[in-house]
Coordinates of N, CA and C in Angstrom, one line a residue:
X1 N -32.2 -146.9 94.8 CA -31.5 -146.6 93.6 C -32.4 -147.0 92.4
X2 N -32.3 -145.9 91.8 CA -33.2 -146.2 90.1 C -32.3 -147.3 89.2
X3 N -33.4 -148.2 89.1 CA -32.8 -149.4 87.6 C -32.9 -148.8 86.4
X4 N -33.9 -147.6 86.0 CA -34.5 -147.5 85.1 C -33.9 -147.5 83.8
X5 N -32.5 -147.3 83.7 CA -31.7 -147.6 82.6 C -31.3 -149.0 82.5
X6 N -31.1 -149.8 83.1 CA -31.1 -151.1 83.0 C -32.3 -151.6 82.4
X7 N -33.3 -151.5 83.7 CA -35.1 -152.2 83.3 C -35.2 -151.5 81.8
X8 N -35.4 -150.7 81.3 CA -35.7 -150.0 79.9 C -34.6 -150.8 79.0
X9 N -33.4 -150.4 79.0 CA -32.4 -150.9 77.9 C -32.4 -152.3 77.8
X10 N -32.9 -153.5 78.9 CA -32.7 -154.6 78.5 C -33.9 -154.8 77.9
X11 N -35.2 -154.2 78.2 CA -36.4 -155.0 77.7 C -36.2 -154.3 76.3
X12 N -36.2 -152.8 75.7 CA -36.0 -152.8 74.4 C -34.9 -153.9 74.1
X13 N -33.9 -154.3 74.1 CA -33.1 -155.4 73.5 C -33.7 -156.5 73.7
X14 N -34.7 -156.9 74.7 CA -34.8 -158.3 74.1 C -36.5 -157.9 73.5
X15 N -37.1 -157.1 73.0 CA -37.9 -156.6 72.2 C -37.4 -156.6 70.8
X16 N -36.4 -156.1 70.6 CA -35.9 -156.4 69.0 C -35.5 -157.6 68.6
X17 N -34.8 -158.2 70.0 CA -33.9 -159.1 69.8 C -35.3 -160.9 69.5
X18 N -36.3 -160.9 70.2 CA -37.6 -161.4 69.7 C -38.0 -160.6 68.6
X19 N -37.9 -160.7 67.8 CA -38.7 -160.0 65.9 C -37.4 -160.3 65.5
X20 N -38.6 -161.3 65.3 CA -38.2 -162.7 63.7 C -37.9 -162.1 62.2
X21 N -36.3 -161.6 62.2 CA -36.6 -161.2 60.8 C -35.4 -162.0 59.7
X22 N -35.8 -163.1 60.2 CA -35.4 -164.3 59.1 C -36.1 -164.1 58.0
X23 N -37.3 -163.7 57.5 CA -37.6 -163.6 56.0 C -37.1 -162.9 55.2
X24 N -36.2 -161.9 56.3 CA -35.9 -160.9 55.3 C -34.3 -161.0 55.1
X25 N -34.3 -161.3 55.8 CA -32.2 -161.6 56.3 C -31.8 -162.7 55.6
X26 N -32.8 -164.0 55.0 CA -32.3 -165.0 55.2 C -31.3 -165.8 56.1
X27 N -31.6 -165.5 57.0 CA -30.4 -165.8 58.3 C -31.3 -167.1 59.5
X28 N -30.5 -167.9 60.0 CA -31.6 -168.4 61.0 C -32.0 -167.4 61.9
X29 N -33.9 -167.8 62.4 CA -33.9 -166.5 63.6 C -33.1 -166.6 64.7
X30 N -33.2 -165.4 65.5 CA -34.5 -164.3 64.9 C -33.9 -163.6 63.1
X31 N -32.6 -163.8 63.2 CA -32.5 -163.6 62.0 C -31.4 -162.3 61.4
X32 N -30.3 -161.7 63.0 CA -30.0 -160.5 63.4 C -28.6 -161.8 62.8
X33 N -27.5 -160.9 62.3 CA -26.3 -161.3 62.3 C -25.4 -160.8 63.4
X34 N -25.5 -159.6 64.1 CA -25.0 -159.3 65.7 C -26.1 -158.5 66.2
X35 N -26.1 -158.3 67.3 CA -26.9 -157.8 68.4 C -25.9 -157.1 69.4
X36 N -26.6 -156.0 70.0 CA -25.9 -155.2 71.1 C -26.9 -154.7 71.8
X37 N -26.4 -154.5 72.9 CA -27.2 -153.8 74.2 C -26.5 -152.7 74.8
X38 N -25.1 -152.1 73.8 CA -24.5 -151.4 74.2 C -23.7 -151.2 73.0
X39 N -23.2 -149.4 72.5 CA -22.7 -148.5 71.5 C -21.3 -149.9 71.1
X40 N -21.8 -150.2 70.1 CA -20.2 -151.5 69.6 C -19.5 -150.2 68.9
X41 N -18.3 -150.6 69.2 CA -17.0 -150.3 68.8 C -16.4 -149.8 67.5
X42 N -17.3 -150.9 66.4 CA -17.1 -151.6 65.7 C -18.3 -152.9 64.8
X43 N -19.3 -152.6 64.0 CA -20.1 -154.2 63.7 C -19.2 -155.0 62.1
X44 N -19.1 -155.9 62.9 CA -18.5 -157.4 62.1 C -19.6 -157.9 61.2
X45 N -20.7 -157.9 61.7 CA -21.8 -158.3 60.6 C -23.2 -158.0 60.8
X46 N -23.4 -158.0 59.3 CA -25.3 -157.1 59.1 C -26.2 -158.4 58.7
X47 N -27.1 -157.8 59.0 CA -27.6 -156.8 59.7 C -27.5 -156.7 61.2
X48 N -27.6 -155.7 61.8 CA -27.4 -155.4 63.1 C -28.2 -154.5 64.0
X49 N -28.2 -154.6 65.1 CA -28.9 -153.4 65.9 C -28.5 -153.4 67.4
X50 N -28.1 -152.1 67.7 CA -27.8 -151.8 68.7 C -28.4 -150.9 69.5
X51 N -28.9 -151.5 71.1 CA -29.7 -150.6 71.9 C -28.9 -149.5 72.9
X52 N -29.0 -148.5 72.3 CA -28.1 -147.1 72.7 C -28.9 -146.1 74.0
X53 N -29.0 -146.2 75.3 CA -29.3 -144.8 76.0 C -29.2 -143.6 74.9
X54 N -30.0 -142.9 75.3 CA -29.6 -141.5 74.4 C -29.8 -140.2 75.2
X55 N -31.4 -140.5 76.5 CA -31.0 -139.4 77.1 C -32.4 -139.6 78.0
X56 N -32.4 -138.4 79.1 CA -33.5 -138.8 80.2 C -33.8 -137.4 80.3
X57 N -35.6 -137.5 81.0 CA -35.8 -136.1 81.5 C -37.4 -136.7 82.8
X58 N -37.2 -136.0 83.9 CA -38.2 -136.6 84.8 C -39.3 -135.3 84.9
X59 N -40.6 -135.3 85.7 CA -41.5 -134.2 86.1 C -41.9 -135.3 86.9
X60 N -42.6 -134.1 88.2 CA -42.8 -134.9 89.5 C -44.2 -135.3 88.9
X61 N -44.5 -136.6 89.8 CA -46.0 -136.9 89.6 C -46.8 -136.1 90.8
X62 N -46.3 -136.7 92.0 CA -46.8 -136.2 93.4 C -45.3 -136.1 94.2
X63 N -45.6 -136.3 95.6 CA -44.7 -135.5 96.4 C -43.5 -136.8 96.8
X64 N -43.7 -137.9 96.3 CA -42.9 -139.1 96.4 C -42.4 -140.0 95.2
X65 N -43.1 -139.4 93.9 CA -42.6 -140.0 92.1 C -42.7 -139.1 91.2
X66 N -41.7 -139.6 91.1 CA -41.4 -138.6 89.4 C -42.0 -139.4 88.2
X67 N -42.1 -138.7 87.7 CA -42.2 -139.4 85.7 C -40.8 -139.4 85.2
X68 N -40.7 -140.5 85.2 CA -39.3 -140.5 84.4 C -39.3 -140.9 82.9
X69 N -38.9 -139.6 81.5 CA -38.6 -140.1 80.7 C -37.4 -140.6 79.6
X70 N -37.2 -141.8 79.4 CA -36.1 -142.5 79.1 C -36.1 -142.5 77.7
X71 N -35.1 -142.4 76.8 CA -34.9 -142.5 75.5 C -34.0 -143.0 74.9
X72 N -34.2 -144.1 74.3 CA -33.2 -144.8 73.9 C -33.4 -144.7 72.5
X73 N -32.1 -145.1 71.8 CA -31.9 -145.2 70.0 C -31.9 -146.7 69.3
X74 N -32.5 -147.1 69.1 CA -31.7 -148.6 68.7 C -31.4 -148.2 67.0
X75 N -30.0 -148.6 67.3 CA -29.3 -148.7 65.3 C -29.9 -149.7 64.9
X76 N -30.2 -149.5 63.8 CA -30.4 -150.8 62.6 C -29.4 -150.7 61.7
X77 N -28.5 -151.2 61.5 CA -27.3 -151.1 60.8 C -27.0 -152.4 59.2
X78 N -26.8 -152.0 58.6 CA -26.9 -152.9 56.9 C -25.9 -152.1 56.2
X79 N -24.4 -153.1 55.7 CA -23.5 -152.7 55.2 C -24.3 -152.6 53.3
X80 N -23.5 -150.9 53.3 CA -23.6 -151.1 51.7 C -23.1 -151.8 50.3
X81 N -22.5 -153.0 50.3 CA -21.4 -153.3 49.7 C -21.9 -153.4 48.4
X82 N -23.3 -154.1 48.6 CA -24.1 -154.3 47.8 C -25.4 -153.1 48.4
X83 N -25.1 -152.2 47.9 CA -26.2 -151.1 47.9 C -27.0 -151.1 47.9
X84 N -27.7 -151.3 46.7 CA -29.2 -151.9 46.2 C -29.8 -153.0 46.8
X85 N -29.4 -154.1 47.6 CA -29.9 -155.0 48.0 C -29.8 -154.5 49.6
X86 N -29.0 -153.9 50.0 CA -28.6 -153.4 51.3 C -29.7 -152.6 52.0
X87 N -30.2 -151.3 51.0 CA -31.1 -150.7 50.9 C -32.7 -151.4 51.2
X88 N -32.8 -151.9 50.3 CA -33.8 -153.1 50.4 C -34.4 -153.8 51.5
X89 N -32.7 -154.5 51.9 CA -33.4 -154.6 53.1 C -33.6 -154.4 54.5
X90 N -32.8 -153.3 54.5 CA -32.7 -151.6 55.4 C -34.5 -151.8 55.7
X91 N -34.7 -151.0 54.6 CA -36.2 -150.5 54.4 C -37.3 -151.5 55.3
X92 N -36.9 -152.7 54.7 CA -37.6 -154.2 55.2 C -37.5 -153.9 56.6
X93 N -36.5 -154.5 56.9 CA -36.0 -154.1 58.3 C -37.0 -153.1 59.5
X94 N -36.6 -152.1 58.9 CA -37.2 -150.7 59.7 C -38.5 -151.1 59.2
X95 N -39.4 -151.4 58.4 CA -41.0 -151.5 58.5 C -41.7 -152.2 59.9
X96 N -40.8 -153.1 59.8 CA -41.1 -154.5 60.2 C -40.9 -154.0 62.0
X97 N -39.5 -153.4 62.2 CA -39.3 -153.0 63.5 C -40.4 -152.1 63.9
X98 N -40.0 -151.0 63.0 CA -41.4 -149.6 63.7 C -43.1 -150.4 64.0
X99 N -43.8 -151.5 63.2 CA -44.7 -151.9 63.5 C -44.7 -152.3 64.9
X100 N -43.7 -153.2 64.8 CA -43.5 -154.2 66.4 C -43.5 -153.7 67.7
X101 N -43.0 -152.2 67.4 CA -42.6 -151.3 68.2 C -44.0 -150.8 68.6
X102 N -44.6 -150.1 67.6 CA -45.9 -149.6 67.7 C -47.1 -150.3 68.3
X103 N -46.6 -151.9 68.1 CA -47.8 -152.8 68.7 C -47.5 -152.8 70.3
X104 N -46.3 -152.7 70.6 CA -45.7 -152.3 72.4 C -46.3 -151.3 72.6
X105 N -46.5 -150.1 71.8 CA -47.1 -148.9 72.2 C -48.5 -149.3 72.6
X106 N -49.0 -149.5 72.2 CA -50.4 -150.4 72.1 C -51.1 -151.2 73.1
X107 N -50.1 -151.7 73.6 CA -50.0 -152.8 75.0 C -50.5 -152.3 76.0
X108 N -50.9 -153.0 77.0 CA -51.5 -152.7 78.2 C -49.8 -152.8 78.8
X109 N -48.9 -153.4 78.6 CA -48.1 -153.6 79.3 C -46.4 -153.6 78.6
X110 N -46.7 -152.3 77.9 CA -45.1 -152.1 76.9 C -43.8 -152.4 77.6
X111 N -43.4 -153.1 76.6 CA -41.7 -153.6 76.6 C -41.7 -154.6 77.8
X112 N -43.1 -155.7 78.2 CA -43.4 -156.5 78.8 C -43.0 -156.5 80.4
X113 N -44.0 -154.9 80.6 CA -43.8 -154.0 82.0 C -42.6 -153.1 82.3
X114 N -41.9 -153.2 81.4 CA -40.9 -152.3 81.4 C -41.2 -151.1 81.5
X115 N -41.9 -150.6 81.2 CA -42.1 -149.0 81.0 C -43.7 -149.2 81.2
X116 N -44.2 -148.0 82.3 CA -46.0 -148.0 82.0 C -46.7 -147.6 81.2
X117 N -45.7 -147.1 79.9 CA -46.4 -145.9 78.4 C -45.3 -146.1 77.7
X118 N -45.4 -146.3 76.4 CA -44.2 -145.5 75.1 C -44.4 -144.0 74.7
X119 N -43.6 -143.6 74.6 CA -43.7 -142.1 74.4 C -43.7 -141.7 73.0
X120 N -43.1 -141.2 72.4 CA -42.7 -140.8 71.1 C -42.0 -141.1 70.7
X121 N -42.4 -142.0 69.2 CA -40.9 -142.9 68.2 C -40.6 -142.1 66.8
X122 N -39.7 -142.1 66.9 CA -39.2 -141.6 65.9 C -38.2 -141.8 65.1
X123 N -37.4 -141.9 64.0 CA -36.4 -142.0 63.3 C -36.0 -141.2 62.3
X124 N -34.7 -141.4 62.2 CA -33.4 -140.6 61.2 C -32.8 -141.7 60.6
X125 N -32.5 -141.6 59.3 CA -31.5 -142.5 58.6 C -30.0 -141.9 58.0
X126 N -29.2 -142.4 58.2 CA -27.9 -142.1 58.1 C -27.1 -142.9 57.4
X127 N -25.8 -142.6 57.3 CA -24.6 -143.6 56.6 C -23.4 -142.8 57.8
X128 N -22.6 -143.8 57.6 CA -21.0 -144.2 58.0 C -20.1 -144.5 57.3
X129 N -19.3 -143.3 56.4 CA -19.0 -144.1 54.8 C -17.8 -144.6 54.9
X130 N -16.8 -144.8 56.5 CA -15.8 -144.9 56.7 C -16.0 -146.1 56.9
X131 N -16.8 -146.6 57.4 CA -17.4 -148.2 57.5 C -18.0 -148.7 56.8
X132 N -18.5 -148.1 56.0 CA -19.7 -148.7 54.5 C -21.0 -149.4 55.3
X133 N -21.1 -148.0 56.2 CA -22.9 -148.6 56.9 C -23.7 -147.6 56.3
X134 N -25.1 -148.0 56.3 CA -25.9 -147.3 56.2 C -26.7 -147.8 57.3
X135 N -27.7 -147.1 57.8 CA -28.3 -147.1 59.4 C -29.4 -146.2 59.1
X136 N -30.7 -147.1 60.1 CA -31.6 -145.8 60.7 C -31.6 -146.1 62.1
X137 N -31.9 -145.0 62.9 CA -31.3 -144.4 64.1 C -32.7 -144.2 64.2
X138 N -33.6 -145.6 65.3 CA -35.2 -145.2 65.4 C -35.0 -144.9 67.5
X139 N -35.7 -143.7 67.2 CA -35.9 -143.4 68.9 C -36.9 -143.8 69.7
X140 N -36.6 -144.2 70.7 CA -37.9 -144.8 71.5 C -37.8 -144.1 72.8
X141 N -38.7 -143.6 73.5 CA -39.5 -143.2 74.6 C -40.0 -144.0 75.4
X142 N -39.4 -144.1 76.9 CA -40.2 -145.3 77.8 C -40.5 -144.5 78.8
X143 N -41.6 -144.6 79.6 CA -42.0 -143.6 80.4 C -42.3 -144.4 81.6
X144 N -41.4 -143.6 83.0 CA -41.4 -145.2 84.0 C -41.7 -144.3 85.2
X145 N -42.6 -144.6 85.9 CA -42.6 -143.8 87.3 C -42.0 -144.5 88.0
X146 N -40.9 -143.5 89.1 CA -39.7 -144.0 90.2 C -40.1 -143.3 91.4
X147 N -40.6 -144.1 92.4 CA -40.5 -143.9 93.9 C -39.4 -143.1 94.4
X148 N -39.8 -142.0 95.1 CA -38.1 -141.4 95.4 C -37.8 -141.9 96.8
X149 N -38.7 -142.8 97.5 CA -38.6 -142.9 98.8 C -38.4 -144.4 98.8

């Protein structure tokens, strides 16, 4: 049986969930006011981020593994109440993430063996105006070979 959505979705969460962003939150670290490892309902408080599956596609390697690729979304989520500051540190936020992210790319050993490669990261920024979120929606790519035998 493949873990690969388990192995992938917890190491991205505790990859965000390590990046320290107390300087920017003022918050004690890491400095996240909630955390998720799964689509919330509902966020109680910002800043936030939630690790979302989003979607999969495999190609065989050889006659016994596939390439399996995994894509997950993690929200970064910052209520607008205060806009201008919200914004601010939105922006902060997502620098600071996409670096961290990029340095896992980087790795001999991304998302600390989770994945044997990162694929393609990407992001979209959005709002929720029924919630007063603003969010960017950064996609990550984990690329895992699975034994089929």
């Amino acid at each position: 049986m493949s873990t690969t959505y388990q192995t992938v979705g917890q190491a991205i969460f505790d990859l965000m969930n390590g990046i320290d962003v107390s300087a920017i939150t003022g918050l004690p670290a890491p400095g996240w006011a909630e955390t998720h490892n799964y689509p919330p309902k509902q966020v109680r408080s910002y800043p936030s981020f939630a690790v979302v599956p989003a979607e999969d596609a495999e190609d065989p390697m050889d006659a016994i593994t596939d390439d399996d690729r995994v894509t997950y979304w993690v929200y970064i989520t910052a209520s607008y109440q205060d806009s201008s500051d919200a914004e601010d540190q939105l922006r902060r936020l997502v620098d600071l993430v996409r670096t961290r992210v990029r340095q896992h790319k980087r790795s001999a050993t991304p998302l600390g063996g989770g994945a044997y490669a990162l694929g393609r990261l990407g992001g979209a920024w959005g709002a929720n105006v029924d919630h007063g979120e603003r969010f960017y929606r950064l996609s990550i790519e984990a690329k895992v070979d699975q034994s089929l035998v």
